[in-house]
Coordinates of C-alpha atoms and ligand atoms in Angstrom, one line a residue:
M1 CA -10.8 148.0 -112.7
Q2 CA -12.5 147.2 -109.4
K3 CA -15.8 148.9 -108.9
N4 CA -16.0 151.2 -105.7
S5 CA -18.4 150.2 -103.0
S6 CA -21.2 152.8 -102.4
L7 CA -19.7 153.5 -99.0
S8 CA -16.3 154.4 -100.4
E9 CA -17.9 156.4 -103.2
K10 CA -19.8 158.4 -100.6
I11 CA -16.6 159.1 -98.6
F12 CA -14.4 160.1 -101.6
K13 CA -17.0 162.2 -103.2
Q14 CA -17.3 164.5 -100.1
D15 CA -13.7 165.6 -100.2
H16 CA -13.0 164.9 -96.5
E17 CA -9.4 164.7 -95.4
Q18 CA -9.9 161.7 -93.1
I19 CA -12.8 159.6 -91.9
I20 CA -11.8 157.5 -88.9
Y21 CA -13.8 154.5 -87.8
C22 CA -13.3 153.6 -84.2
S23 CA -14.6 150.5 -82.4
D24 CA -14.4 148.4 -79.3
N25 CA -16.7 145.3 -79.5
K26 CA -16.4 144.5 -75.8
L27 CA -17.8 147.9 -74.9
G28 CA -20.2 148.1 -77.8
L29 CA -18.5 151.3 -78.9
K30 CA -18.8 152.4 -82.5
A31 CA -17.8 155.9 -83.5
I32 CA -16.9 157.8 -86.6
I33 CA -14.7 160.9 -86.5
G34 CA -14.8 163.1 -89.6
V35 CA -12.0 165.5 -90.4
H36 CA -13.2 167.6 -93.2
D37 CA -10.7 170.3 -93.8
T38 CA -7.7 171.5 -91.7
T39 CA -6.4 174.3 -94.0
L40 CA -7.2 177.0 -91.5
G41 CA -6.3 174.9 -88.4
S42 CA -7.1 171.8 -86.4
S43 CA -10.5 170.5 -87.1
M44 CA -13.1 171.3 -84.4
G45 CA -16.7 170.3 -83.8
G46 CA -18.8 168.4 -81.3
T47 CA -19.3 164.7 -80.6
R48 CA -22.9 163.6 -80.7
M49 CA -24.3 160.3 -79.6
W50 CA -27.3 159.0 -81.5
N51 CA -29.0 155.6 -82.0
Y52 CA -28.8 155.8 -85.8
S53 CA -30.9 153.3 -87.7
S54 CA -27.6 152.1 -89.4
E55 CA -23.9 152.9 -89.5
D56 CA -24.4 154.5 -92.9
E57 CA -26.9 157.0 -91.3
G58 CA -24.2 157.9 -88.8
L59 CA -21.6 158.3 -91.6
K60 CA -24.0 160.5 -93.5
D61 CA -24.5 162.7 -90.5
V62 CA -20.7 163.0 -89.8
L63 CA -19.9 163.8 -93.4
R64 CA -22.5 166.6 -93.5
L65 CA -21.9 168.0 -90.1
S66 CA -18.1 168.1 -90.3
K67 CA -18.3 170.0 -93.7
A68 CA -20.7 172.5 -92.1
M69 CA -18.1 173.1 -89.3
T70 CA -15.5 173.9 -91.9
L71 CA -17.8 176.6 -93.4
K72 CA -18.8 177.9 -90.0
S73 CA -15.2 178.4 -88.7
S74 CA -14.0 179.9 -91.9
L75 CA -16.9 182.4 -92.0
A76 CA -16.4 183.3 -88.4
G77 CA -12.7 184.2 -89.2
L78 CA -11.3 181.5 -86.9
N79 CA -8.1 179.6 -87.5
A80 CA -9.9 176.3 -87.2
G81 CA -11.0 173.6 -89.6
G82 CA -14.1 171.5 -89.7
G83 CA -14.6 168.2 -87.9
K84 CA -17.4 166.3 -86.1
A85 CA -17.8 162.9 -84.5
V86 CA -20.7 160.6 -84.0
I87 CA -21.0 157.7 -81.5
I88 CA -23.5 155.2 -82.8
G89 CA -25.6 153.4 -80.4
D90 CA -28.0 153.3 -77.5
L91 CA -27.4 155.9 -74.7
K92 CA -27.5 153.0 -72.2
L93 CA -24.0 151.9 -73.4
K94 CA -22.5 155.1 -72.2
N95 CA -20.4 155.0 -69.0
K96 CA -17.0 156.1 -67.8
N97 CA -15.1 153.3 -69.5
F98 CA -16.9 153.7 -72.7
I99 CA -16.3 157.5 -72.9
E100 CA -12.7 157.1 -71.9
K101 CA -12.1 154.6 -74.7
Y102 CA -13.7 156.9 -77.1
A103 CA -11.5 159.8 -75.9
S104 CA -8.4 157.6 -76.5
F105 CA -9.3 157.5 -80.2
I106 CA -9.4 161.3 -80.3
N107 CA -6.1 161.4 -78.5
D108 CA -4.5 159.1 -81.2
L109 CA -5.2 161.9 -83.7
N110 CA -2.8 164.1 -81.7
G111 CA -4.8 167.4 -82.1
K112 CA -6.0 167.0 -85.7
Y113 CA -9.5 166.8 -84.3
W114 CA -10.7 168.7 -81.1
T115 CA -14.1 167.7 -79.8
A116 CA -16.7 169.8 -78.1
Q117 CA -20.1 168.9 -76.6
D118 CA -23.1 168.1 -78.8
V119 CA -26.4 166.1 -78.6
N120 CA -26.5 163.5 -75.8
I121 CA -23.0 164.3 -74.5
S122 CA -23.1 165.6 -71.0
S123 CA -20.7 167.8 -69.0
Q124 CA -19.7 164.7 -67.1
D125 CA -18.8 163.0 -70.3
M126 CA -16.6 166.0 -71.2
I127 CA -14.8 165.8 -67.9
W128 CA -14.1 162.0 -68.4
M129 CA -12.8 162.8 -71.9
K130 CA -10.5 165.5 -70.7
G131 CA -9.0 163.0 -68.2
V132 CA -7.7 161.0 -71.2
T133 CA -7.0 163.6 -73.9
P134 CA -6.2 167.4 -73.9
F135 CA -8.1 167.8 -77.2
V136 CA -11.4 168.6 -75.6
V137 CA -13.0 172.1 -75.5
G138 CA -16.3 173.5 -74.1
M139 CA -15.5 172.5 -70.6
P140 CA -17.5 173.8 -67.6
E141 CA -16.1 177.0 -66.0
E142 CA -15.2 175.2 -62.8
E143 CA -13.1 172.8 -64.9
G144 CA -11.2 175.7 -66.5
G145 CA -13.3 176.2 -69.6
L146 CA -15.5 179.0 -70.9
G147 CA -18.7 177.1 -69.9
D148 CA -22.0 177.0 -71.7
S149 CA -21.7 178.4 -75.2
S150 CA -25.4 179.1 -75.7
H151 CA -25.1 182.7 -74.5
P152 CA -22.7 183.8 -77.2
T153 CA -24.7 181.8 -79.7
A154 CA -27.9 183.7 -78.7
Y155 CA -26.1 187.0 -78.9
G156 CA -24.8 186.2 -82.4
V157 CA -28.3 185.2 -83.6
Y158 CA -29.7 188.5 -82.2
L159 CA -27.1 190.5 -84.0
G160 CA -27.6 188.6 -87.2
M161 CA -31.3 189.2 -87.0
K162 CA -30.7 192.9 -86.6
A163 CA -28.4 193.0 -89.6
A164 CA -31.0 191.2 -91.7
T165 CA -33.7 193.6 -90.5
K166 CA -31.5 196.5 -91.6
F167 CA -31.1 194.9 -95.0
V168 CA -34.9 194.4 -95.5
Y169 CA -36.4 197.4 -93.7
G170 CA -33.6 200.0 -93.9
N171 CA -32.9 200.2 -90.2
D172 CA -32.0 197.5 -87.6
S173 CA -34.6 198.3 -84.9
L174 CA -36.6 195.2 -83.8
E175 CA -39.1 197.4 -82.0
G176 CA -42.6 196.2 -82.9
K177 CA -41.3 193.5 -85.3
K178 CA -43.4 190.3 -85.1
I179 CA -41.0 187.5 -84.4
A180 CA -41.9 183.8 -83.9
L181 CA -39.3 181.8 -82.0
Q182 CA -39.6 178.1 -82.3
G183 CA -37.7 176.3 -79.5
I184 CA -36.9 178.1 -76.3
G185 CA -34.1 175.9 -74.9
K186 CA -30.7 177.1 -73.9
V187 CA -30.3 179.4 -76.9
G188 CA -33.9 180.4 -77.5
A189 CA -34.5 181.4 -73.8
K190 CA -31.5 183.8 -73.9
L191 CA -32.5 185.2 -77.3
I192 CA -35.9 186.2 -75.9
E193 CA -34.2 188.5 -73.4
Y194 CA -32.5 190.5 -76.2
L195 CA -35.7 190.7 -78.2
V196 CA -37.9 191.8 -75.3
K197 CA -35.5 194.5 -74.4
E198 CA -35.9 196.0 -77.9
N199 CA -39.7 195.8 -77.5
A200 CA -40.2 193.3 -80.3
N201 CA -43.5 191.6 -80.6
V202 CA -42.4 188.1 -79.5
Y203 CA -44.3 184.8 -80.0
V204 CA -42.8 181.6 -78.6
N205 CA -43.3 177.9 -78.9
D206 CA -41.8 174.7 -77.4
I207 CA -42.9 171.1 -77.0
N208 CA -41.7 171.3 -73.5
V209 CA -44.6 172.9 -71.6
D210 CA -42.7 173.5 -68.4
R211 CA -40.1 175.5 -70.3
L212 CA -42.9 177.4 -72.1
K213 CA -44.6 178.2 -68.8
S214 CA -41.3 179.5 -67.2
V215 CA -40.8 181.9 -70.1
I216 CA -44.4 183.2 -70.1
D217 CA -44.2 183.9 -66.4
K218 CA -41.0 185.8 -66.9
Y219 CA -41.5 187.8 -70.1
E220 CA -44.1 189.8 -72.0
V221 CA -44.4 187.2 -74.8
K222 CA -47.3 185.3 -76.4
T223 CA -47.3 181.7 -77.4
F224 CA -48.2 179.9 -80.6
K225 CA -48.7 176.3 -81.6
N226 CA -46.6 174.7 -84.3
S227 CA -49.8 174.2 -86.3
E228 CA -50.4 178.0 -86.2
L229 CA -47.0 179.0 -87.5
Y230 CA -48.0 179.1 -91.2
S231 CA -51.1 181.3 -90.6
M232 CA -49.0 184.0 -88.8
D233 CA -48.0 187.1 -90.6
L234 CA -44.4 187.5 -89.4
D235 CA -41.5 189.8 -89.9
I236 CA -39.0 187.2 -88.6
F237 CA -39.2 183.4 -88.1
S238 CA -36.5 182.2 -85.8
P239 CA -36.0 178.4 -85.8
C240 CA -34.1 177.5 -82.6
A241 CA -35.2 173.9 -82.2
L242 CA -34.8 171.5 -85.1
G243 CA -32.9 171.0 -88.3
G244 CA -34.7 170.3 -91.6
I245 CA -37.5 172.8 -90.8
L246 CA -37.1 174.6 -94.2
N247 CA -38.4 172.2 -96.9
S248 CA -40.6 172.6 -100.0
E249 CA -43.8 172.2 -97.9
S250 CA -42.9 174.7 -95.1
I251 CA -41.3 177.3 -97.5
K252 CA -44.5 177.4 -99.6
K253 CA -46.6 178.2 -96.4
L254 CA -44.3 180.5 -94.4
N255 CA -45.4 184.1 -94.2
C256 CA -42.3 186.0 -93.2
R257 CA -39.7 188.4 -94.5
I258 CA -36.6 187.0 -92.7
I259 CA -35.5 183.6 -91.3
A260 CA -32.8 183.9 -88.7
G261 CA -32.4 181.3 -86.0
A262 CA -29.9 179.1 -84.2
A263 CA -30.9 175.6 -85.3
N264 CA -28.3 173.7 -87.3
N265 CA -29.0 172.4 -90.8
Q266 CA -32.3 174.3 -91.2
L267 CA -32.4 173.7 -94.9
E268 CA -33.6 170.1 -95.6
N269 CA -31.6 170.3 -98.9
D270 CA -29.1 173.1 -99.3
K271 CA -29.1 172.9 -103.1
I272 CA -32.9 173.3 -103.5
H273 CA -34.4 175.0 -100.5
D274 CA -32.2 178.0 -100.4
I275 CA -33.3 178.8 -104.0
E276 CA -37.0 178.3 -103.1
L277 CA -36.6 180.8 -100.3
K278 CA -35.0 183.3 -102.6
E279 CA -37.9 182.8 -105.1
R280 CA -40.3 183.6 -102.3
N281 CA -38.3 186.7 -101.5
I282 CA -37.6 185.5 -98.0
V283 CA -34.2 186.6 -96.6
Y284 CA -32.7 183.5 -95.1
V285 CA -29.7 184.0 -92.9
P286 CA -27.6 180.8 -93.2
D287 CA -27.5 178.9 -89.9
F288 CA -23.7 178.3 -90.2
L289 CA -23.2 182.0 -90.3
I290 CA -25.6 183.2 -87.6
N291 CA -25.0 180.5 -85.0
S292 CA -21.2 180.6 -84.8
G293 CA -21.2 182.2 -81.3
G294 CA -20.7 178.6 -79.9
I295 CA -17.7 177.7 -82.0
I296 CA -16.2 181.2 -81.4
S297 CA -16.4 180.4 -77.6
V298 CA -14.8 176.9 -77.8
Y299 CA -12.1 178.2 -80.2
H300 CA -11.1 180.7 -77.6
E301 CA -10.9 177.9 -75.1
Q302 CA -8.6 176.0 -77.5
I303 CA -6.2 178.9 -77.9
Q304 CA -6.4 179.6 -74.1
D305 CA -7.8 183.1 -74.5
L306 CA -10.2 182.6 -71.7
S307 CA -12.0 186.0 -71.7
K308 CA -15.7 186.0 -72.1
E309 CA -15.5 189.7 -73.2
K310 CA -13.3 188.7 -76.0
V311 CA -15.7 185.9 -77.1
F312 CA -18.6 188.3 -77.2
S313 CA -16.6 191.0 -79.0
V314 CA -15.6 188.5 -81.7
T315 CA -19.2 187.3 -81.9
E316 CA -20.2 190.9 -82.7
N317 CA -18.6 190.4 -86.1
I318 CA -21.6 188.3 -87.1
Y319 CA -23.5 191.6 -87.8
S320 CA -21.1 192.7 -90.5
K321 CA -20.7 189.2 -91.9
V322 CA -24.4 188.9 -92.3
E323 CA -24.4 192.3 -94.1
D324 CA -21.6 191.0 -96.4
V325 CA -23.4 187.8 -97.2
L326 CA -26.7 189.5 -97.9
N327 CA -25.1 192.2 -100.1
L328 CA -23.2 189.6 -102.1
S329 CA -26.3 187.5 -102.6
S330 CA -28.2 190.5 -104.0
K331 CA -25.3 191.7 -106.1
N332 CA -24.7 188.3 -107.7
N333 CA -28.4 187.3 -107.7
I334 CA -27.5 184.1 -105.8
S335 CA -29.1 182.5 -102.7
T336 CA -27.8 183.7 -99.4
N337 CA -26.6 180.2 -98.7
A338 CA -24.5 180.1 -101.9
S339 CA -23.2 183.6 -101.0
A340 CA -22.1 182.5 -97.5
M341 CA -20.5 179.3 -98.9
K342 CA -18.6 181.4 -101.4
I343 CA -17.1 183.7 -98.8
A344 CA -16.2 180.7 -96.5
L345 CA -14.6 178.7 -99.3
D346 CA -12.7 181.7 -100.8
R347 CA -11.0 182.2 -97.5
I348 CA -9.9 178.6 -97.4
D349 CA -8.7 178.8 -101.0
R350 CA -6.6 181.9 -100.3
N351 CA -5.0 180.1 -97.4
K352 CA -4.3 177.0 -99.5
K353 CA -2.4 179.1 -102.0
K354 CA -0.1 180.6 -99.4
Ligands
NAD1 P1 -31.9 172.8 -76.5 O1 -32.0 171.4 -76.5 O2 -31.5 173.5 -75.1 O3 -33.2 173.5 -76.9 C1 -34.0 173.1 -78.0 C2 -35.5 173.3 -77.6 O4 -36.3 173.0 -78.7 C3 -36.0 172.5 -76.4 O5 -36.6 173.3 -75.5 C4 -37.0 171.5 -77.1 O6 -38.0 171.2 -76.2 C5 -37.5 172.4 -78.2 N1 -38.1 171.6 -79.3 C6 -37.7 170.4 -79.8 N2 -38.5 170.0 -80.8 C7 -39.4 171.0 -81.0 C8 -40.5 171.2 -81.8 N3 -40.9 170.3 -82.7 N4 -41.2 172.4 -81.7 C9 -40.9 173.3 -80.8 N5 -39.9 173.2 -79.9 C10 -39.1 172.0 -80.0 O7 -30.8 173.3 -77.6 P2 -30.1 174.7 -77.7 O8 -28.7 174.5 -77.2 O9 -31.0 175.8 -77.3 O10 -29.9 174.7 -79.3 C11 -31.0 175.0 -80.2 C12 -30.6 174.8 -81.6 O11 -29.4 175.6 -81.9 C13 -30.2 173.3 -81.9 O12 -30.5 173.0 -83.2 C14 -28.6 173.4 -81.8 O13 -28.0 172.4 -82.6 C15 -28.3 174.8 -82.4 N6 -27.1 175.3 -81.9 C16 -26.8 175.5 -80.6 C17 -25.6 176.1 -80.2 C18 -25.3 176.3 -78.7 O14 -24.3 176.9 -78.4 N7 -26.1 175.7 -77.8 C19 -24.7 176.5 -81.1 C20 -25.0 176.3 -82.5 C21 -26.2 175.8 -82.8

């Protein structure tokens, strides 16, 4: 029998429905679209462009990210599956022709994959894509979309934080709670507003000094340096910048009761680091549960239910979902990540059996 190549092994092991390689040598376009699971509906997730060190790195990212989208949409109760796409290459390659060609590959899938905006894809790119294919969501308001999804994302993170606070402290008030927010970009900046309104004791940090200054000028918050994070005695750490921030090194040093933030893929390894957090008695609110405000927004654009009130009211469900996940985790003595995955996968299984 012929031995599988490592690439094929990687793909088949992950249980994805389809992985589509797209290329146009003249334009220098290389993209991979990952359709992970469409049991609950069309697969949905952003396109990101990144100059990966190899095509295999791009594949790894698309496999991981599309699977996370399946879990995120399932937990959020949406009739959507999980997908994601990566364009591999230097950003300098990007122009109208390039993006239009990429969009034609999405169009060929005839709605099996709907794209949204992700890292290094601009609103202009989205408009160019929409000119070629209808399977694009997350459009600016002036183009008929629901616009920037970072506000519902921040609202969901705020509510998830409150639910975790209730679980740990017995009530959900954030008043006086010491919260460190790492990354005050689109989501972090909006989150500050909710926290300050509740008189939380907010500490912020960002590598972008202008952003930091604009926030200090506007709100009663203090700053911290990344190097100071581990010496702070915190109630809540909220990672809103980078993935991979929770690893064996940082988990050993963190001094907090709760981790609740918007950043995607916070756990460097989701089979090891969730357990390490549990062992340290830190309540980790899984990222794919707490940051689903964005997918809730683009999903409503897909089904043409263009009401921001509706998006915010569906986002409110994050509070009770966090309670469910934390309760199941303590009842079954499993990590919060395992508990969130179980709830997400059970919903998909129930739908498969119908
Ligand atoms: P953003 O790019 O607007 O903000 C990220 C901020 O983090 C920037 O201000 C950047 O300067 C800062 N940063 C980067 N590296 C840092 C470091 N080492 N230390 C401190 N700060 C650092 O992104 P965003 O839209 O606010 O999203 C934040 C996170 O949430 C990302 O991980 C994103 O993938 C995730 N997320 C966002 C949405 C959304 O709707 N925007 C939805 C789901 C998940």
